[in-house]
Amino acid sequence: MSYVDEVMEIIRKKDANEPEFIQAASEVLESIRPVVDANEEVYRKAALLERLIEPERVITFRVPWTDDAGNVHVNRAFRVQFNSAIGPYKGGLRLHPSVYIGILKFLGFEQIFKNSLTGLPIGGGKGGSDFDPKGKSDAEVMRFCQSFMTELYKYIGPDEDVPAGDIGVGGREIGFMYGQYKRITGQYQSVLTGKGLTYGGSLARTEATGYGVLYFAQEILKLRGIELAGKTVAISGAGNVATYAIQKAQQLGAKVVTCSDSTGWVYDPDGIDVAALKEIKEVKRARLTEYKNYRPNSEYHEGKGVWTVKCDLALPCATQNELQLEDAKTLVANGVTMVCEGANMPTTLEATKYLQENGVIFCPGKAANAGGVATSALEMSQNAERLSWTFEEVDSKLKQIMINIAHNVSDAAAKYGFEGDYVVGANIAGFEKVADAMLAQGIV
Ligand code: NDP
């Protein structure tokens, strides 16, 4: 049995109850097969893959908090410190009822390769809790975040582990967590990114993931001789990534006709109104049903359906496994040119395979959405030198990083005979650097 297959067996046995982790690991291991085969003896001797698939550390803790009526609740929380071969652990915190260890291991594992692709010195981690911020008051969210940080602060630090936002964790939550960290430790440190601009945050961090997705997509299209301007785009999600992906797509001359949240989706034939979307989601924290009040020409539909809309580009920016085989078939039938992932692993393995086999340009999230973490690393640099760069400076660095990732991914795929397969390219380019660092550092 090949080394890759042996290690996949271990994962299926040991982590049988973590389907998302199995899915992420099998995609990565499958696509780095050519590199592993070429280095099998060295990797085997160092148990490189067995170490790669096992987090360096997983911290689990309870988060007790009191609601506005005085009732006590207890949530379960985690920090997965997956791999620090190339730098301190870096990766977001997710607050969503679906959070359990399998989701965070999949996200932490993906983060290792994504962070490596940015070219910056950051390792992979991820954390979060099954707390649901929906329907909670600001005071309840604050009490949860304070309790969460009261335990987490022991395990993070500017040279150790620097968490950021993810689903359910935006500027409000990062602010509450940072305040509590500072209160406990008395330290004004770069221990979280995505901070507010008045207390160490970076300009363009809020926009970075969504903007980066478009910079990446534009560069890959350019390599294929295709213009982004004038294209029709379908986007899912209505959160941080989706909102700024929509904004940048429109700035680059494309027309975005959809967005969605966890209950329904919007079709706006005139192009999504970003100001209205921000007002609904960021200010009112309301449902997309309200969008029609701002844009009478638009349609609101309950449930799933974004991928039924005819488009040239599809950008899934909501959550994992939201684009399934049936969706892929509809997109292909409607003549889609590119699917570029803004979310982490939003496309199932079967859907990815179908899209690639049917000539769709497929860009995996670990490359396309790396702009968020890259800009988080730029926030750490600014904090370390006690300076703030201008929006234009951060944005141009972000753009250059995304262009570099596009070329590295494309070159790595071509080098191993998989030209145009950006899944293989991203996994190989991300893996090689981490593997070299792990081998150099001995059996740790
Ligand atoms: P947000 O919480 O800001 O937004 C998430 C959006 O997706 C919301 O519109 C939400 O709906 C919707 N959504 C969440 N869960 C589900 C679900 N189970 N079914 C349907 N819709 C759902 O998160 P982000 O925009 O930050 O993150 C989106 C994706 O991008 C995630 O996969 C995340 O891991 C990834 N990502 C985020 C980065 C960042 O910098 N923020 C960086 C890299 C990747 P509702 O409005 O109803 O809650």
Tab-separated table of C-alpha atoms and ligand atoms in Angstrom:
chain	number	residue	atom	x	y	z
A	1	MET	CA	0.000	0.000	0.000
A	2	SER	CA	1.327	3.493	-0.784
A	3	TYR	CA	2.296	5.802	2.065
A	4	VAL	CA	-0.620	8.167	1.283
A	5	ASP	CA	-3.125	5.285	1.387
A	6	GLU	CA	-1.699	3.990	4.670
A	7	VAL	CA	-2.112	7.392	6.294
A	8	MET	CA	-5.629	7.780	4.897
A	9	GLU	CA	-6.450	4.452	6.552
A	10	ILE	CA	-5.206	5.790	9.878
A	11	ILE	CA	-7.418	8.873	9.548
A	12	ARG	CA	-10.501	6.869	8.591
A	13	LYS	CA	-9.967	4.610	11.596
A	14	LYS	CA	-8.969	7.135	14.245
A	15	ASP	CA	-11.176	10.027	13.142
A	16	ALA	CA	-14.171	8.101	11.834
A	17	ASN	CA	-16.579	10.474	13.559
A	18	GLU	CA	-15.037	13.577	11.958
A	19	PRO	CA	-16.297	13.531	8.333
A	20	GLU	CA	-15.237	17.113	7.553
A	21	PHE	CA	-11.685	16.404	8.681
A	22	ILE	CA	-11.573	13.194	6.632
A	23	GLN	CA	-12.824	15.148	3.606
A	24	ALA	CA	-10.199	17.904	3.970
A	25	ALA	CA	-7.360	15.486	4.687
A	26	SER	CA	-8.210	13.183	1.796
A	27	GLU	CA	-8.315	16.101	-0.657
A	28	VAL	CA	-4.886	17.275	0.485
A	29	LEU	CA	-3.242	13.868	0.706
A	30	GLU	CA	-4.643	12.761	-2.651
A	31	SER	CA	-3.271	15.802	-4.403
A	32	ILE	CA	0.196	15.767	-2.828
A	33	ARG	CA	0.604	12.127	-3.865
A	34	PRO	CA	3.189	12.914	-6.595
A	35	VAL	CA	5.424	14.732	-4.080
A	36	VAL	CA	5.005	12.022	-1.445
A	37	ASP	CA	5.761	9.276	-3.955
A	38	ALA	CA	8.925	11.089	-5.046
A	39	ASN	CA	10.128	11.436	-1.420
A	40	GLU	CA	8.558	8.356	0.127
A	41	GLU	CA	11.631	7.003	1.913
A	42	VAL	CA	12.553	10.277	3.628
A	43	TYR	CA	8.967	11.103	4.587
A	44	ARG	CA	8.247	7.610	5.919
A	45	LYS	CA	11.390	7.544	8.024
A	46	ALA	CA	10.373	10.828	9.638
A	47	ALA	CA	6.691	9.782	9.953
A	48	LEU	CA	6.029	13.088	8.248
A	49	LEU	CA	2.427	12.444	7.210
A	50	GLU	CA	1.445	10.841	10.528
A	51	ARG	CA	2.714	13.988	12.259
A	52	LEU	CA	1.070	16.278	9.716
A	53	ILE	CA	-2.411	14.863	10.325
A	54	GLU	CA	-2.185	15.010	14.130
A	55	PRO	CA	-2.663	18.439	15.731
A	56	GLU	CA	0.262	19.490	17.920
A	57	ARG	CA	-2.289	20.313	20.608
A	58	VAL	CA	-6.064	20.550	21.076
A	59	ILE	CA	-7.394	22.558	23.989
A	60	THR	CA	-11.009	21.949	25.043
A	61	PHE	CA	-12.745	24.021	27.664
A	62	ARG	CA	-16.145	25.006	28.995
A	63	VAL	CA	-17.521	28.514	28.654
A	64	PRO	CA	-20.106	29.371	31.307
A	65	TRP	CA	-22.040	32.618	30.814
A	66	THR	CA	-25.179	34.273	32.106
A	67	ASP	CA	-27.993	35.533	29.861
A	68	ASP	CA	-29.901	38.766	30.406
A	69	ALA	CA	-32.560	36.945	32.442
A	70	GLY	CA	-29.939	35.562	34.832
A	71	ASN	CA	-29.943	31.972	33.489
A	72	VAL	CA	-26.571	30.239	33.315
A	73	HIS	CA	-25.522	28.516	30.059
A	74	VAL	CA	-22.505	26.373	29.301
A	75	ASN	CA	-20.913	26.083	25.858
A	76	ARG	CA	-18.072	23.906	24.674
A	77	ALA	CA	-15.014	25.597	23.181
A	78	PHE	CA	-11.795	24.537	21.482
A	79	ARG	CA	-8.491	25.782	20.164
A	80	VAL	CA	-6.772	23.451	17.715
A	81	GLN	CA	-3.046	24.286	17.477
A	82	PHE	CA	-2.374	22.198	14.414
A	83	ASN	CA	1.071	22.956	13.076
A	84	SER	CA	3.723	25.514	14.014
A	85	ALA	CA	6.499	24.394	11.642
A	86	ILE	CA	6.682	27.712	9.800
A	87	GLY	CA	5.401	30.174	12.419
A	88	PRO	CA	3.065	30.776	15.371
A	89	TYR	CA	-0.412	29.234	15.056
A	90	LYS	CA	-2.756	31.511	13.150
A	91	GLY	CA	-6.393	30.973	12.257
A	92	GLY	CA	-9.855	32.199	13.095
A	93	LEU	CA	-12.388	31.566	15.832
A	94	ARG	CA	-15.834	30.350	14.780
A	95	LEU	CA	-19.002	30.784	16.836
A	96	HIS	CA	-21.760	28.623	15.375
A	97	PRO	CA	-23.973	25.869	16.819
A	98	SER	CA	-22.467	23.346	14.369
A	99	VAL	CA	-18.959	23.738	15.826
A	100	TYR	CA	-17.369	20.531	17.118
A	101	ILE	CA	-13.851	19.165	16.995
A	102	GLY	CA	-14.190	17.682	13.461
A	103	ILE	CA	-15.084	21.069	11.942
A	104	LEU	CA	-12.208	22.814	13.710
A	105	LYS	CA	-9.722	20.106	12.755
A	106	PHE	CA	-10.738	20.418	9.099
A	107	LEU	CA	-10.382	24.192	9.265
A	108	GLY	CA	-7.089	24.030	11.177
A	109	PHE	CA	-5.667	21.497	8.725
A	110	GLU	CA	-6.618	23.637	5.708
A	111	GLN	CA	-5.140	26.636	7.472
A	112	ILE	CA	-1.650	25.042	7.558
A	113	PHE	CA	-1.400	25.007	3.760
A	114	LYS	CA	-3.231	28.288	3.240
A	115	ASN	CA	-0.880	30.094	5.590
A	116	SER	CA	2.104	28.534	3.893
A	117	LEU	CA	0.805	29.743	0.509
A	118	THR	CA	0.758	33.372	1.697
A	119	GLY	CA	4.563	33.279	1.872
A	120	LEU	CA	4.363	34.702	5.407
A	121	PRO	CA	5.711	33.013	8.575
A	122	ILE	CA	2.477	31.684	10.110
A	123	GLY	CA	1.497	28.193	11.249
A	124	GLY	CA	-1.998	26.686	11.234
A	125	GLY	CA	-4.661	26.761	13.940
A	126	LYS	CA	-8.389	27.241	14.419
A	127	GLY	CA	-10.803	27.553	17.304
A	128	GLY	CA	-14.306	28.379	18.352
A	129	SER	CA	-17.381	27.282	20.195
A	130	ASP	CA	-20.880	25.915	19.640
A	131	PHE	CA	-22.277	29.204	21.008
A	132	ASP	CA	-24.870	30.756	18.664
A	133	PRO	CA	-24.589	34.571	18.594
A	134	LYS	CA	-27.886	34.834	16.680
A	135	GLY	CA	-30.652	36.408	18.721
A	136	LYS	CA	-28.331	37.261	21.632
A	137	SER	CA	-28.072	40.797	22.985
A	138	ASP	CA	-24.772	42.708	22.823
A	139	ALA	CA	-24.419	42.216	26.589
A	140	GLU	CA	-24.884	38.443	26.271
A	141	VAL	CA	-22.323	38.251	23.452
A	142	MET	CA	-19.934	40.300	25.591
A	143	ARG	CA	-20.325	38.033	28.614
A	144	PHE	CA	-19.764	34.978	26.431
A	145	CYS	CA	-16.650	36.492	24.793
A	146	GLN	CA	-15.221	37.513	28.167
A	147	SER	CA	-15.735	34.050	29.622
A	148	PHE	CA	-14.277	32.450	26.474
A	149	MET	CA	-11.144	34.607	26.671
A	150	THR	CA	-10.766	34.050	30.413
A	151	GLU	CA	-9.718	30.499	29.535
A	152	LEU	CA	-8.219	30.987	26.052
A	153	TYR	CA	-5.742	33.710	27.124
A	154	LYS	CA	-3.525	31.062	28.754
A	155	TYR	CA	-2.758	29.470	25.410
A	156	ILE	CA	-2.272	32.422	23.038
A	157	GLY	CA	0.387	35.108	22.557
A	158	PRO	CA	1.984	37.215	19.812
A	159	ASP	CA	4.721	34.613	19.185
A	160	GLU	CA	2.601	31.623	20.125
A	161	ASP	CA	-0.918	31.708	18.715
A	162	VAL	CA	-2.799	34.658	17.227
A	163	PRO	CA	-6.516	33.964	16.575
A	164	ALA	CA	-8.781	36.075	14.311
A	165	GLY	CA	-12.442	36.119	13.218
A	166	ASP	CA	-14.444	33.562	11.248
A	167	ILE	CA	-18.166	32.732	11.043
A	168	GLY	CA	-19.942	34.531	13.895
A	169	VAL	CA	-16.819	36.425	14.958
A	170	GLY	CA	-16.480	39.929	13.544
A	171	GLY	CA	-15.333	43.293	14.883
A	172	ARG	CA	-17.749	43.267	17.849
A	173	GLU	CA	-16.614	39.888	19.173
A	174	ILE	CA	-12.890	40.554	18.578
A	175	GLY	CA	-13.290	43.811	20.524
A	176	PHE	CA	-14.863	42.077	23.524
A	177	MET	CA	-12.234	39.323	23.488
A	178	TYR	CA	-9.346	41.754	23.163
A	179	GLY	CA	-10.660	43.882	26.028
A	180	GLN	CA	-10.790	40.859	28.298
A	181	TYR	CA	-7.317	39.632	27.242
A	182	LYS	CA	-5.864	43.041	28.058
A	183	ARG	CA	-7.685	43.223	31.360
A	184	ILE	CA	-6.403	39.835	32.515
A	185	THR	CA	-2.824	40.106	31.288
A	186	GLY	CA	-2.230	43.859	31.431
A	187	GLN	CA	-0.521	43.466	28.062
A	188	TYR	CA	-1.250	45.465	24.910
A	189	GLN	CA	-0.144	42.748	22.532
A	190	SER	CA	-0.870	41.611	19.005
A	191	VAL	CA	-2.704	38.580	20.277
A	192	LEU	CA	-5.772	38.831	18.045
A	193	THR	CA	-6.154	40.198	14.528
A	194	GLY	CA	-9.181	41.813	12.980
A	195	LYS	CA	-9.014	44.416	15.759
A	196	GLY	CA	-10.769	47.780	15.465
A	197	LEU	CA	-8.848	50.612	13.829
A	198	THR	CA	-8.656	52.590	17.083
A	199	TYR	CA	-6.822	49.837	18.957
A	200	GLY	CA	-4.289	48.247	16.633
A	201	GLY	CA	-6.361	46.943	13.736
A	202	SER	CA	-5.174	47.170	10.146
A	203	LEU	CA	-6.894	49.149	7.453
A	204	ALA	CA	-8.236	46.806	4.762
A	205	ARG	CA	-8.377	43.765	7.097
A	206	THR	CA	-12.190	43.830	7.041
A	207	GLU	CA	-12.215	43.854	3.248
A	208	ALA	CA	-9.202	41.560	2.796
A	209	THR	CA	-10.707	38.099	2.351
A	210	GLY	CA	-13.390	39.171	-0.121
A	211	TYR	CA	-11.079	41.509	-2.027
A	212	GLY	CA	-8.399	38.807	-2.103
A	213	VAL	CA	-10.820	36.291	-3.630
A	214	LEU	CA	-11.399	38.676	-6.525
A	215	TYR	CA	-7.714	39.529	-6.969
A	216	PHE	CA	-6.995	35.809	-7.127
A	217	ALA	CA	-9.859	35.037	-9.518
A	218	GLN	CA	-8.896	37.932	-11.770
A	219	GLU	CA	-5.269	36.764	-11.984
A	220	ILE	CA	-6.203	33.165	-12.794
A	221	LEU	CA	-8.631	34.390	-15.467
A	222	LYS	CA	-5.869	36.604	-16.842
A	223	LEU	CA	-3.555	33.572	-17.111
A	224	ARG	CA	-6.285	32.008	-19.266
A	225	GLY	CA	-6.758	35.165	-21.345
A	226	ILE	CA	-10.237	35.871	-19.889
A	227	GLU	CA	-11.483	39.293	-18.725
A	228	LEU	CA	-13.349	39.597	-15.419
A	229	ALA	CA	-15.049	42.852	-16.376
A	230	GLY	CA	-18.509	42.348	-17.836
A	231	LYS	CA	-19.032	38.932	-16.270
A	232	THR	CA	-22.142	37.912	-14.315
A	233	VAL	CA	-21.323	36.580	-10.850
A	234	ALA	CA	-23.345	34.495	-8.368
A	235	ILE	CA	-22.200	34.787	-4.752
A	236	SER	CA	-23.502	32.943	-1.695
A	237	GLY	CA	-23.310	34.291	1.846
A	238	ALA	CA	-23.991	37.761	3.195
A	239	GLY	CA	-21.263	37.999	5.807
A	240	ASN	CA	-17.767	39.410	5.848
A	241	VAL	CA	-16.327	37.450	2.928
A	242	ALA	CA	-19.394	37.700	0.676
A	243	THR	CA	-19.956	41.422	1.249
A	244	TYR	CA	-16.458	42.475	0.240
A	245	ALA	CA	-16.249	39.938	-2.577
A	246	ILE	CA	-19.397	41.566	-4.000
A	247	GLN	CA	-17.929	45.044	-3.551
A	248	LYS	CA	-14.620	44.223	-5.250
A	249	ALA	CA	-16.285	42.286	-8.088
A	250	GLN	CA	-18.389	45.346	-8.823
A	251	GLN	CA	-15.362	47.655	-8.640
A	252	LEU	CA	-13.665	45.417	-11.209
A	253	GLY	CA	-16.604	45.758	-13.585
A	254	ALA	CA	-18.483	42.491	-12.981
A	255	LYS	CA	-22.162	42.259	-12.050
A	256	VAL	CA	-23.062	40.295	-8.905
A	257	VAL	CA	-26.697	39.191	-8.978
A	258	THR	CA	-27.078	37.026	-5.836
A	259	CYS	CA	-26.306	36.723	-2.147
A	260	SER	CA	-27.697	34.458	0.593
A	261	ASP	CA	-27.914	33.829	4.315
A	262	SER	CA	-28.781	30.783	6.352
A	263	THR	CA	-32.504	31.066	5.627
A	264	GLY	CA	-32.798	32.288	2.038
A	265	TRP	CA	-31.311	34.035	-0.970
A	266	VAL	CA	-31.691	37.154	-3.055
A	267	TYR	CA	-31.658	37.642	-6.828
A	268	ASP	CA	-31.115	41.225	-7.885
A	269	PRO	CA	-30.997	41.564	-11.693
A	270	ASP	CA	-29.584	45.093	-11.381
A	271	GLY	CA	-26.652	44.001	-9.226
A	272	ILE	CA	-26.523	43.607	-5.418
A	273	ASP	CA	-26.625	46.890	-3.512
A	274	VAL	CA	-23.673	46.584	-1.102
A	275	ALA	CA	-24.731	49.562	1.032
A	276	ALA	CA	-28.151	47.960	1.602
A	277	LEU	CA	-26.561	44.594	2.361
A	278	LYS	CA	-24.235	46.136	4.955
A	279	GLU	CA	-27.090	48.027	6.563
A	280	ILE	CA	-29.154	44.818	6.856
A	281	LYS	CA	-26.370	42.482	8.002
A	282	GLU	CA	-23.796	44.630	9.803
A	283	VAL	CA	-25.998	47.306	11.380
A	284	LYS	CA	-29.421	45.709	11.902
A	285	ARG	CA	-28.131	42.093	12.079
A	286	ALA	CA	-31.379	41.179	10.282
A	287	ARG	CA	-32.487	38.634	7.646
A	288	LEU	CA	-32.194	39.058	3.880
A	289	THR	CA	-35.995	39.245	3.672
A	290	GLU	CA	-35.432	42.955	4.303
A	291	TYR	CA	-33.448	43.425	1.075
A	292	LYS	CA	-36.626	43.881	-0.968
A	293	ASN	CA	-37.435	47.018	1.047
A	294	TYR	CA	-34.290	48.607	-0.391
A	295	ARG	CA	-34.530	47.118	-3.918
A	296	PRO	CA	-38.144	46.514	-5.036
A	297	ASN	CA	-36.927	44.937	-8.309
A	298	SER	CA	-35.175	42.100	-6.491
A	299	GLU	CA	-36.533	38.661	-5.566
A	300	TYR	CA	-36.228	36.889	-2.203
A	301	HIS	CA	-36.456	33.086	-2.052
A	302	GLU	CA	-36.549	30.862	1.014
A	303	GLY	CA	-33.994	28.041	1.266
A	304	LYS	CA	-31.110	27.229	-1.081
A	305	GLY	CA	-30.973	28.299	-4.720
A	306	VAL	CA	-28.118	30.674	-5.529
A	307	TRP	CA	-26.496	28.126	-7.859
A	308	THR	CA	-29.606	27.871	-10.051
A	309	VAL	CA	-28.948	31.370	-11.391
A	310	LYS	CA	-27.153	31.563	-14.741
A	311	CYS	CA	-23.691	33.034	-14.198
A	312	ASP	CA	-20.139	33.105	-15.566
A	313	LEU	CA	-18.502	32.996	-12.146
A	314	ALA	CA	-19.764	31.292	-8.988
A	315	LEU	CA	-18.192	32.343	-5.696
A	316	PRO	CA	-19.373	30.299	-2.685
A	317	CYS	CA	-18.673	32.530	0.338
A	318	ALA	CA	-20.906	31.123	3.115
A	319	THR	CA	-19.873	27.794	4.645
A	320	GLN	CA	-18.523	24.274	4.091
A	321	ASN	CA	-20.228	21.851	1.676
A	322	GLU	CA	-22.780	24.391	0.450
A	323	LEU	CA	-22.095	23.615	-3.243
A	324	GLN	CA	-23.011	20.004	-3.917
A	325	LEU	CA	-23.019	17.708	-6.933
A	326	GLU	CA	-26.513	18.755	-8.056
A	327	ASP	CA	-25.489	22.417	-7.834
A	328	ALA	CA	-22.343	21.712	-9.852
A	329	LYS	CA	-24.456	20.040	-12.557
A	330	THR	CA	-26.780	23.042	-12.728
A	331	LEU	CA	-23.860	25.476	-12.909
A	332	VAL	CA	-22.249	23.486	-15.730
A	333	ALA	CA	-25.550	23.224	-17.602
A	334	ASN	CA	-25.839	27.013	-17.314
A	335	GLY	CA	-22.364	27.508	-18.807
A	336	VAL	CA	-20.336	28.615	-15.753
A	337	THR	CA	-16.678	29.439	-16.530
A	338	MET	CA	-15.157	29.532	-13.048
A	339	VAL	CA	-15.947	28.482	-9.485
A	340	CYS	CA	-13.725	30.283	-7.000
A	341	GLU	CA	-14.133	29.459	-3.299
A	342	GLY	CA	-14.384	32.338	-0.835
A	343	ALA	CA	-15.470	30.088	2.039
A	344	ASN	CA	-13.465	27.159	3.397
A	345	MET	CA	-14.270	23.894	1.590
A	346	PRO	CA	-17.696	25.074	0.350
A	347	THR	CA	-17.604	22.594	-2.547
A	348	THR	CA	-17.988	18.863	-1.866
A	349	LEU	CA	-15.366	16.518	-3.304
A	350	GLU	CA	-17.901	15.101	-5.817
A	351	ALA	CA	-18.909	18.576	-6.954
A	352	THR	CA	-15.276	19.649	-7.340
A	353	LYS	CA	-14.533	16.589	-9.441
A	354	TYR	CA	-17.586	17.185	-11.633
A	355	LEU	CA	-16.687	20.835	-12.211
A	356	GLN	CA	-13.084	20.013	-13.098
A	357	GLU	CA	-14.087	17.169	-15.407
A	358	ASN	CA	-16.452	19.507	-17.217
A	359	GLY	CA	-13.817	22.135	-17.948
A	360	VAL	CA	-14.759	24.633	-15.234
A	361	ILE	CA	-11.815	26.598	-13.818
A	362	PHE	CA	-11.872	25.630	-10.132
A	363	CYS	CA	-10.039	27.697	-7.503
A	364	PRO	CA	-9.833	26.181	-4.008
A	365	GLY	CA	-10.454	28.322	-0.929
A	366	LYS	CA	-7.119	27.635	0.646
A	367	ALA	CA	-5.554	29.684	-2.158
A	368	ALA	CA	-8.377	32.055	-3.100
A	369	ASN	CA	-9.386	33.136	0.423
A	370	ALA	CA	-5.843	33.404	1.808
A	371	GLY	CA	-6.016	37.209	1.628
A	372	GLY	CA	-7.720	37.365	5.025
A	373	VAL	CA	-5.018	35.590	6.936
A	374	ALA	CA	-2.302	37.294	4.879
A	375	THR	CA	-3.651	40.682	5.924
A	376	SER	CA	-3.903	39.452	9.509
A	377	ALA	CA	-0.175	38.765	9.293
A	378	LEU	CA	0.285	42.304	7.950
A	379	GLU	CA	-1.657	43.522	11.008
A	380	MET	CA	0.818	41.619	13.218
A	381	SER	CA	3.728	43.309	11.391
A	382	GLN	CA	2.216	46.758	11.917
A	383	ASN	CA	1.615	46.006	15.613
A	384	ALA	CA	5.215	44.802	15.997
A	385	GLU	CA	6.625	48.005	14.523
A	386	ARG	CA	3.989	50.177	16.283
A	387	LEU	CA	2.973	51.733	12.973
A	388	SER	CA	-0.165	51.838	10.825
A	389	TRP	CA	0.054	51.577	7.095
A	390	THR	CA	-2.405	53.354	4.785
A	391	PHE	CA	-5.344	51.523	3.195
A	392	GLU	CA	-3.630	51.735	-0.194
A	393	GLU	CA	-0.395	50.281	1.192
A	394	VAL	CA	-2.132	47.280	2.776
A	395	ASP	CA	-4.406	46.768	-0.227
A	396	SER	CA	-1.507	46.812	-2.678
A	397	LYS	CA	0.453	44.314	-0.550
A	398	LEU	CA	-2.683	42.125	-0.409
A	399	LYS	CA	-3.092	42.299	-4.177
A	400	GLN	CA	0.543	41.382	-4.758
A	401	ILE	CA	0.277	38.437	-2.334
A	402	MET	CA	-2.811	37.124	-4.166
A	403	ILE	CA	-1.105	37.510	-7.554
A	404	ASN	CA	1.927	35.620	-6.225
A	405	ILE	CA	-0.277	32.844	-4.840
A	406	ALA	CA	-2.058	32.536	-8.206
A	407	HIS	CA	1.281	32.124	-10.005
A	408	ASN	CA	2.760	29.742	-7.397
A	409	VAL	CA	-0.322	27.541	-7.465
A	410	SER	CA	-0.419	27.520	-11.233
A	411	ASP	CA	3.329	26.781	-11.514
A	412	ALA	CA	3.246	23.997	-8.888
A	413	ALA	CA	0.409	22.271	-10.765
A	414	ALA	CA	2.285	22.522	-14.070
A	415	LYS	CA	5.561	21.305	-12.520
A	416	TYR	CA	3.937	17.993	-11.551
A	417	GLY	CA	2.042	17.568	-14.835
A	418	PHE	CA	-1.367	18.822	-13.620
A	419	GLU	CA	-1.554	22.070	-15.554
A	420	GLY	CA	-4.677	24.078	-14.683
A	421	ASP	CA	-5.528	21.918	-11.652
A	422	TYR	CA	-5.344	24.553	-8.927
A	423	VAL	CA	-6.413	22.115	-6.196
A	424	VAL	CA	-3.298	20.053	-6.808
A	425	GLY	CA	-1.228	23.225	-7.262
A	426	ALA	CA	-2.391	24.807	-3.993
A	427	ASN	CA	-1.916	21.674	-1.942
A	428	ILE	CA	1.536	20.943	-3.342
A	429	ALA	CA	2.793	24.532	-3.091
A	430	GLY	CA	1.482	24.817	0.474
A	431	PHE	CA	2.744	21.407	1.548
A	432	GLU	CA	6.323	21.589	0.232
A	433	LYS	CA	7.361	24.447	2.498
A	434	VAL	CA	5.753	22.936	5.605
A	435	ALA	CA	7.298	19.525	4.866
A	436	ASP	CA	10.777	21.036	4.468
A	437	ALA	CA	10.436	22.936	7.755
A	438	MET	CA	9.179	19.848	9.595
A	439	LEU	CA	12.040	17.719	8.293
A	440	ALA	CA	14.588	20.386	9.227
A	441	GLN	CA	13.262	20.634	12.793
A	442	GLY	CA	13.585	16.929	13.604
A	443	ILE	CA	11.056	14.637	15.239
A	444	VAL	CA	8.916	17.101	17.201
B	1	NDP	P1	-19.847	35.513	8.551
B	1	NDP	O1	-20.348	34.969	9.834
B	1	NDP	O2	-19.517	36.947	8.454
B	1	NDP	O3	-20.869	35.175	7.363
B	1	NDP	C1	-21.240	33.869	7.058
B	1	NDP	C2	-22.371	33.898	6.063
B	1	NDP	O4	-22.693	32.587	5.663
B	1	NDP	C3	-23.644	34.492	6.636
B	1	NDP	O5	-24.354	35.130	5.607
B	1	NDP	C4	-24.386	33.270	7.153
B	1	NDP	O6	-25.778	33.442	7.214
B	1	NDP	C5	-24.009	32.244	6.112
B	1	NDP	N1	-23.952	30.903	6.724
B	1	NDP	C6	-23.223	30.524	7.787
B	1	NDP	N2	-23.438	29.239	8.079
B	1	NDP	C7	-24.338	28.804	7.172
B	1	NDP	C8	-24.969	27.567	6.949
B	1	NDP	N3	-24.726	26.507	7.725
B	1	NDP	N4	-25.836	27.500	5.892
B	1	NDP	C9	-26.096	28.569	5.105
B	1	NDP	N5	-25.522	29.771	5.286
B	1	NDP	C10	-24.668	29.879	6.294
B	1	NDP	O7	-18.565	34.610	8.177
B	1	NDP	P2	-17.398	34.936	7.146
B	1	NDP	O8	-17.914	35.697	5.988
B	1	NDP	O9	-16.264	35.453	7.923
B	1	NDP	O10	-16.984	33.464	6.692
B	1	NDP	C11	-17.586	32.809	5.562
B	1	NDP	C12	-16.689	31.674	5.106
B	1	NDP	O11	-15.402	32.197	4.737
B	1	NDP	C13	-16.399	30.587	6.147
B	1	NDP	O12	-16.231	29.359	5.478
B	1	NDP	C14	-15.054	31.025	6.738
B	1	NDP	O13	-14.353	29.946	7.299
B	1	NDP	C15	-14.377	31.538	5.464
B	1	NDP	N6	-13.264	32.451	5.666
B	1	NDP	C16	-13.419	33.615	6.365
B	1	NDP	C17	-12.345	34.481	6.507
B	1	NDP	C18	-12.476	35.812	7.178
B	1	NDP	O14	-11.506	36.590	7.122
B	1	NDP	N7	-13.605	36.157	7.772
B	1	NDP	C19	-11.021	34.146	5.974
B	1	NDP	C20	-10.992	32.943	5.179
B	1	NDP	C21	-12.069	32.127	5.065
B	1	NDP	P3	-26.475	34.316	8.376
B	1	NDP	O15	-26.333	35.746	7.931
B	1	NDP	O16	-27.867	33.835	8.379
B	1	NDP	O17	-25.728	34.034	9.626
